[in-house]
Every structure is written in C-alpha cells, then in structure tokens.
XYZ file of C-alpha atoms in Angstrom:
317
model
C -47.571 29.394 48.758
C -46.291 27.605 45.581
C -49.876 26.867 44.777
C -51.273 30.046 45.771
C -48.624 31.952 43.475
C -49.707 29.586 40.856
C -53.349 30.320 41.259
C -52.802 33.936 40.991
C -50.780 33.564 37.714
C -53.712 31.316 36.374
C -56.714 33.510 37.291
C -55.500 36.972 37.292
C -54.263 37.347 33.740
C -57.808 36.372 32.879
C -59.088 38.912 34.820
C -56.816 41.405 33.650
C -57.640 40.584 29.820
C -61.163 41.331 30.892
C -60.025 44.535 32.287
C -57.984 45.411 28.784
C -61.697 44.664 27.128
C -63.517 47.256 29.644
C -60.784 49.996 29.215
C -61.021 49.666 25.454
C -64.912 50.249 25.405
C -64.250 53.221 28.064
C -61.960 55.237 25.630
C -64.214 54.507 22.557
C -61.893 51.543 20.822
C -64.802 48.969 21.124
C -68.267 49.752 20.806
C -71.718 47.743 21.760
C -71.826 46.708 17.892
C -68.304 44.759 18.444
C -69.722 43.172 21.579
C -72.869 42.134 19.909
C -71.097 40.730 16.877
C -68.074 39.311 18.838
C -70.499 37.400 20.851
C -72.130 35.941 17.945
C -68.833 34.966 16.464
C -67.819 33.128 19.757
C -70.915 31.407 19.949
C -71.231 29.891 16.485
C -67.562 29.446 15.738
C -64.738 29.830 18.215
C -66.144 27.970 21.305
C -67.433 24.904 19.217
C -64.120 24.961 17.472
C -62.172 24.941 20.832
C -64.105 22.507 22.647
C -63.973 20.295 19.310
C -60.214 20.375 19.418
C -59.835 19.576 23.173
C -62.375 16.456 22.954
C -61.102 15.339 19.603
C -57.733 15.178 21.062
C -58.629 12.964 23.773
C -58.147 9.110 23.349
C -61.432 8.255 25.355
C -61.249 4.715 25.140
C -57.861 4.439 26.638
C -58.527 6.525 29.578
C -62.126 5.753 30.165
C -63.073 5.073 33.797
C -66.856 4.716 34.085
C -67.208 5.212 37.659
C -65.485 8.627 37.561
C -67.419 9.449 34.372
C -70.538 8.858 36.282
C -69.521 10.715 39.104
C -68.509 13.940 37.044
C -71.952 13.639 35.238
C -74.305 13.191 38.231
C -72.562 15.646 40.171
C -72.907 18.112 37.528
C -76.723 17.125 37.168
C -77.359 17.452 40.830
C -75.600 20.723 40.998
C -77.854 22.183 38.098
C -81.161 20.819 39.424
C -80.544 21.873 43.176
C -79.409 25.212 42.128
C -82.429 25.959 39.779
C -85.001 24.485 42.446
C -83.567 26.601 44.932
C -83.274 29.699 42.745
C -87.218 29.011 42.110
C -87.920 29.476 45.718
C -85.488 32.286 46.635
C -84.963 34.737 43.797
C -88.167 36.201 42.982
C -86.551 38.507 40.021
C -87.455 35.997 36.970
C -85.194 38.057 34.610
C -82.400 36.862 36.657
C -82.991 33.242 37.243
C -81.588 31.684 34.056
C -78.367 33.835 34.206
C -78.170 33.132 38.110
C -78.478 29.250 37.584
C -75.957 28.912 34.760
C -73.558 31.154 36.394
C -73.748 29.280 39.620
C -73.253 25.545 38.393
C -71.104 25.872 35.000
C -67.443 25.786 35.754
C -64.238 27.008 33.536
C -63.493 23.615 32.979
C -62.035 23.668 29.559
C -60.598 27.091 29.298
C -58.584 26.826 32.487
C -59.281 23.658 34.020
C -56.865 21.620 31.848
C -53.973 24.151 32.630
C -54.531 23.817 36.387
C -54.243 19.903 36.281
C -51.182 19.792 33.961
C -49.411 22.088 35.894
C -49.675 19.931 39.052
C -49.478 16.408 37.508
C -47.783 16.902 33.843
C -49.765 15.136 31.246
C -53.235 14.151 32.432
C -55.843 11.884 31.304
C -58.340 12.840 33.929
C -58.850 16.280 33.086
C -60.233 15.739 29.442
C -62.065 12.600 30.835
C -63.671 15.201 33.414
C -64.609 17.532 30.400
C -66.152 14.862 28.253
C -68.083 13.753 31.224
C -69.430 17.203 32.376
C -69.159 20.149 29.620
C -71.848 18.402 27.179
C -74.398 18.529 30.547
C -73.182 22.063 31.034
C -74.480 23.205 27.465
C -77.633 20.854 27.457
C -78.683 22.372 31.199
C -77.856 25.606 30.239
C -79.944 25.811 26.997
C -82.901 24.265 29.169
C -82.492 27.043 31.787
C -82.022 29.922 29.559
C -84.899 28.726 27.465
C -87.261 28.414 30.363
C -86.108 31.317 32.431
C -85.281 33.756 29.609
C -87.149 36.949 28.642
C -89.504 35.729 26.495
C -90.317 32.682 28.464
C -93.223 33.996 30.194
C -96.477 33.541 28.790
C -95.412 30.588 26.557
C -96.721 27.003 27.472
C -94.990 24.288 29.120
C -94.884 22.349 25.610
C -93.636 25.275 23.767
C -90.902 25.713 26.284
C -89.884 21.900 25.959
C -89.925 21.923 22.159
C -87.540 25.538 22.256
C -85.251 23.651 24.672
C -85.229 20.587 22.431
C -84.554 22.857 19.205
C -82.395 24.667 21.191
C -79.989 21.822 22.331
C -80.244 20.066 18.797
C -79.042 23.515 16.863
C -76.648 24.815 19.882
C -73.132 25.187 18.024
C -71.167 24.415 21.450
C -73.065 21.293 21.756
C -72.628 20.277 18.049
C -68.972 20.722 18.502
C -68.637 18.849 21.381
C -70.522 15.875 19.792
C -68.466 16.071 16.767
C -65.302 15.886 18.942
C -66.730 12.951 20.659
C -67.109 10.952 17.270
C -63.448 11.886 16.233
C -62.279 11.111 19.549
C -64.163 7.536 19.917
C -63.428 6.565 16.182
C -59.758 7.747 16.511
C -59.793 9.897 13.260
C -56.476 11.692 12.362
C -56.503 14.933 10.408
C -53.870 15.945 8.197
C -51.672 19.032 9.653
C -52.967 21.425 7.616
C -56.432 20.443 9.393
C -55.506 20.147 12.810
C -53.300 23.855 12.473
C -56.571 25.575 10.733
C -58.629 24.408 13.830
C -56.221 25.270 16.612
C -55.904 28.754 15.085
C -59.649 29.487 14.990
C -59.745 27.361 18.594
C -56.970 29.929 19.913
C -59.274 32.962 19.434
C -62.032 31.588 21.998
C -60.723 32.612 24.924
C -59.101 35.691 24.566
C -61.670 37.287 22.490
C -64.239 36.013 25.007
C -62.609 37.560 27.908
C -62.052 40.800 26.214
C -66.138 40.844 25.175
C -66.992 40.391 28.726
C -64.697 43.181 29.708
C -66.081 45.388 26.766
C -69.806 44.301 27.655
C -69.304 44.914 31.521
C -71.640 47.861 32.936
C -70.177 48.636 36.142
C -73.180 50.241 37.687
C -75.956 48.043 36.545
C -73.584 45.520 37.951
C -73.114 47.041 41.264
C -77.152 47.033 41.370
C -77.063 43.217 41.206
C -74.508 42.935 43.879
C -76.327 40.381 46.130
C -77.039 37.859 43.424
C -73.581 38.048 42.359
C -72.227 37.339 45.759
C -74.694 34.385 46.187
C -73.888 33.029 42.862
C -69.999 33.075 43.497
C -70.346 31.736 46.895
C -72.520 28.867 45.303
C -69.608 28.398 42.714
C -66.576 28.305 44.761
C -67.313 27.264 48.365
C -70.686 25.821 48.382
C -70.412 22.985 45.616
C -66.986 21.990 46.647
C -67.888 21.902 50.287
C -71.145 19.565 49.692
C -69.540 17.365 47.051
C -65.933 16.952 47.743
C -66.522 14.710 50.724
C -68.756 12.250 48.371
C -65.780 12.129 46.082
C -63.325 11.266 48.904
C -65.924 8.712 50.040
C -65.761 7.268 46.861
C -62.292 6.815 46.651
C -60.987 9.469 44.231
C -57.794 11.056 45.049
C -54.703 12.552 42.875
C -55.423 13.561 39.398
C -58.984 12.839 39.736
C -59.537 14.800 42.849
C -58.011 17.851 41.188
C -60.171 17.277 38.368
C -63.327 17.269 40.170
C -61.816 20.091 42.180
C -61.817 22.066 38.910
C -65.141 20.951 37.882
C -66.887 22.113 41.173
C -64.740 25.248 42.225
C -63.194 26.775 39.176
C -64.346 30.306 38.079
C -67.650 30.623 35.867
C -66.713 29.997 32.262
C -66.638 32.938 29.933
C -68.917 31.310 27.411
C -71.834 31.695 30.086
C -71.945 35.219 29.216
C -72.018 34.373 25.542
C -74.688 31.990 25.819
C -76.820 34.262 27.877
C -76.642 37.064 25.631
C -77.622 35.156 22.665
C -80.613 33.428 24.387
C -81.728 36.921 25.823
C -80.882 36.352 29.124
C -79.316 38.464 32.095
C -75.602 39.366 30.374
C -75.137 41.768 33.115
C -75.255 39.626 35.876
C -73.376 36.937 34.144
C -70.539 39.177 33.481
C -70.599 40.234 37.058
C -70.423 36.749 38.548
C -67.429 35.855 35.945
C -65.659 38.876 37.103
C -66.267 38.021 40.775
C -65.451 34.177 40.702
C -62.195 34.784 38.532
C -60.918 37.267 40.878
C -61.514 35.311 44.111
C -60.714 32.091 42.581
C -57.092 32.431 43.361
C -57.740 32.724 46.987
C -60.512 29.782 47.254
C -58.662 27.325 44.980
C -55.603 27.850 46.919
C -57.829 26.946 50.134
C -59.067 23.886 48.798
C -55.772 22.403 47.377
C -54.301 23.527 50.914
C -57.091 21.321 52.575
C -56.829 18.528 50.166
C -53.275 18.372 50.239
C -52.990 18.708 54.081
C -55.435 15.253 54.426
C -52.915 13.257 51.809
C -55.619 13.459 48.969
C -53.356 14.908 46.261
C -49.682 14.607 45.891
C-alpha cells in the first residue's frame, strides 16, 4: 500500500500539471504560438541543461559496473529495434510510425526515475548509472527513427536519410548536453557555485515547462481518433517490456537498487521530451502526447504492481 501511495504521489502530480496546461489553453491564456516557442526552448535549452546537470553530477568512475551498463544499453537497444521492426509489419499509417516507436521504448528515466529510486533506497548510484547507460541511446535512436519515419522522409533515398540522421545526432542539443555531462563527470570537473546555480536554475524549468506544453498542445478529439495505437504503445511501454526483460535481469543476478533502476528504465511512463522531439522533427505530436498522458496516468498502478511482484519474490528490499 505504501508503494502504491508513493507511485500515485509521483505520477499524478505530473499528470495534473499537464491538465493545468490543457486548461490554460482552453481558456485562452496559452495559444499555439506559445506551444511552438516553448517546445523549441525546451528542446534547445532546458532539456540539455537538465541532462547535463544530472550526468555531470555522477562520479562515473566510482560507480561504474560494466555488466550493469552493458545490460541497460543492450536492453534499450533491443527494445528499440524490436518495436521498430514490429511497427514496420503491423502499423500501416507511416505518419504515426516514428512517434509510436519513440513513445513505446523511451522511458522517463531522468525526469522521474531518480526520485523514484531515491525514495526507496535513499542516495542511489545505480539510478544515475542507468541514465548514463540508456538516455544517450534513447536520444540517438529517437533521432534515427524520427528521421526515417518523419513526414518528409517519403521519397528520400536511403543514403540521404542516413546522412540526415547522422547530422541530426551530431547537432541534437539533448545529445550534446549528455556528451558534455559525460565529459565533465569523467574528468571530475568542479564548477564554481555561481555556475552550478545558474545551470540548476535553467535545468529546473525543463520538466514543468515540458508538462505544461504537452497539456497545452494536447488535442483531445484527434487523440481519441488514435486511441488504438495509444493503447498499444502504452501496453508495450508499461507491461510488455518489463515482462520480457525483467526475467533476463533476474537471470543475470541483478537485485536491489539495480533491479529498481532497471524497472524504471523498462516500465516508467513515456518521457515528456518525446513530445518535444517529435514536434521538432515533424512527427506525430498528437499521438506522442496521447501516449505520454496515458502512460503517466496508468503508471501509478502498473509500477506498483511490478514493485509488489519484485518484493514478493525477494528481489528488492
């Protein structure tokens, strides 16, 4: 019951901030221009600052565990390619494919993962290490699929798509923020307090502004028209991924902090940054927002169920 209450306290406020954004749009306080500008600002400024802050603050050399890092990286990679392969076979509407794949495999590891892990274990090294292992791949794979499946992708030859994807990865502000954070973390660079506070102030805007923007950009009637792919993506995100890969984690001997971090990687809600990237790269923002809203609402129940199972079999304390 305690874990259920905590899950609600983590996920429902996130959902309610999106509701506030939707309400403000309906009464005319926010408009489409705000959504467009805020998405661009989040994509190019606040999210890179947030990921830089989170990764730069990790003493990577002190907590490094090669087996765990490889597991997180390989599972994230497997989820991406399996989902994209399945989408190619079963989703006929090409305009939705990129958004569906990204929303299905990409978790809210940085936005809510650390808070969830720390609530159970206090200070955790495994959460940041999971973020270092998975989040860079999330962004690289997202650029690839959103480039190949975007609205402007049809009629473009394969070499051109590969070139565009490579350019997109090299210029992606979120990936650049992650790389900068990795360099700072590996070199152990210490910034003056004035720099740290400035970075933190910008980083703190990322999540609430992203959630407000998702709510303001949410188009209910259009989302209802895409209810089937929304439900399918939500089930993949919250149920199917952990159902397949948690037993693999058990077989490899992971438990405690590592198991909780793996659970967050596999089964936490779709991250709000999916919406920002989908909109920025001419993919389906309506479907993406719909999956984010749905997975955020349902995660309080599904995450609680997974935690109950893991505790019942003695894999977490």
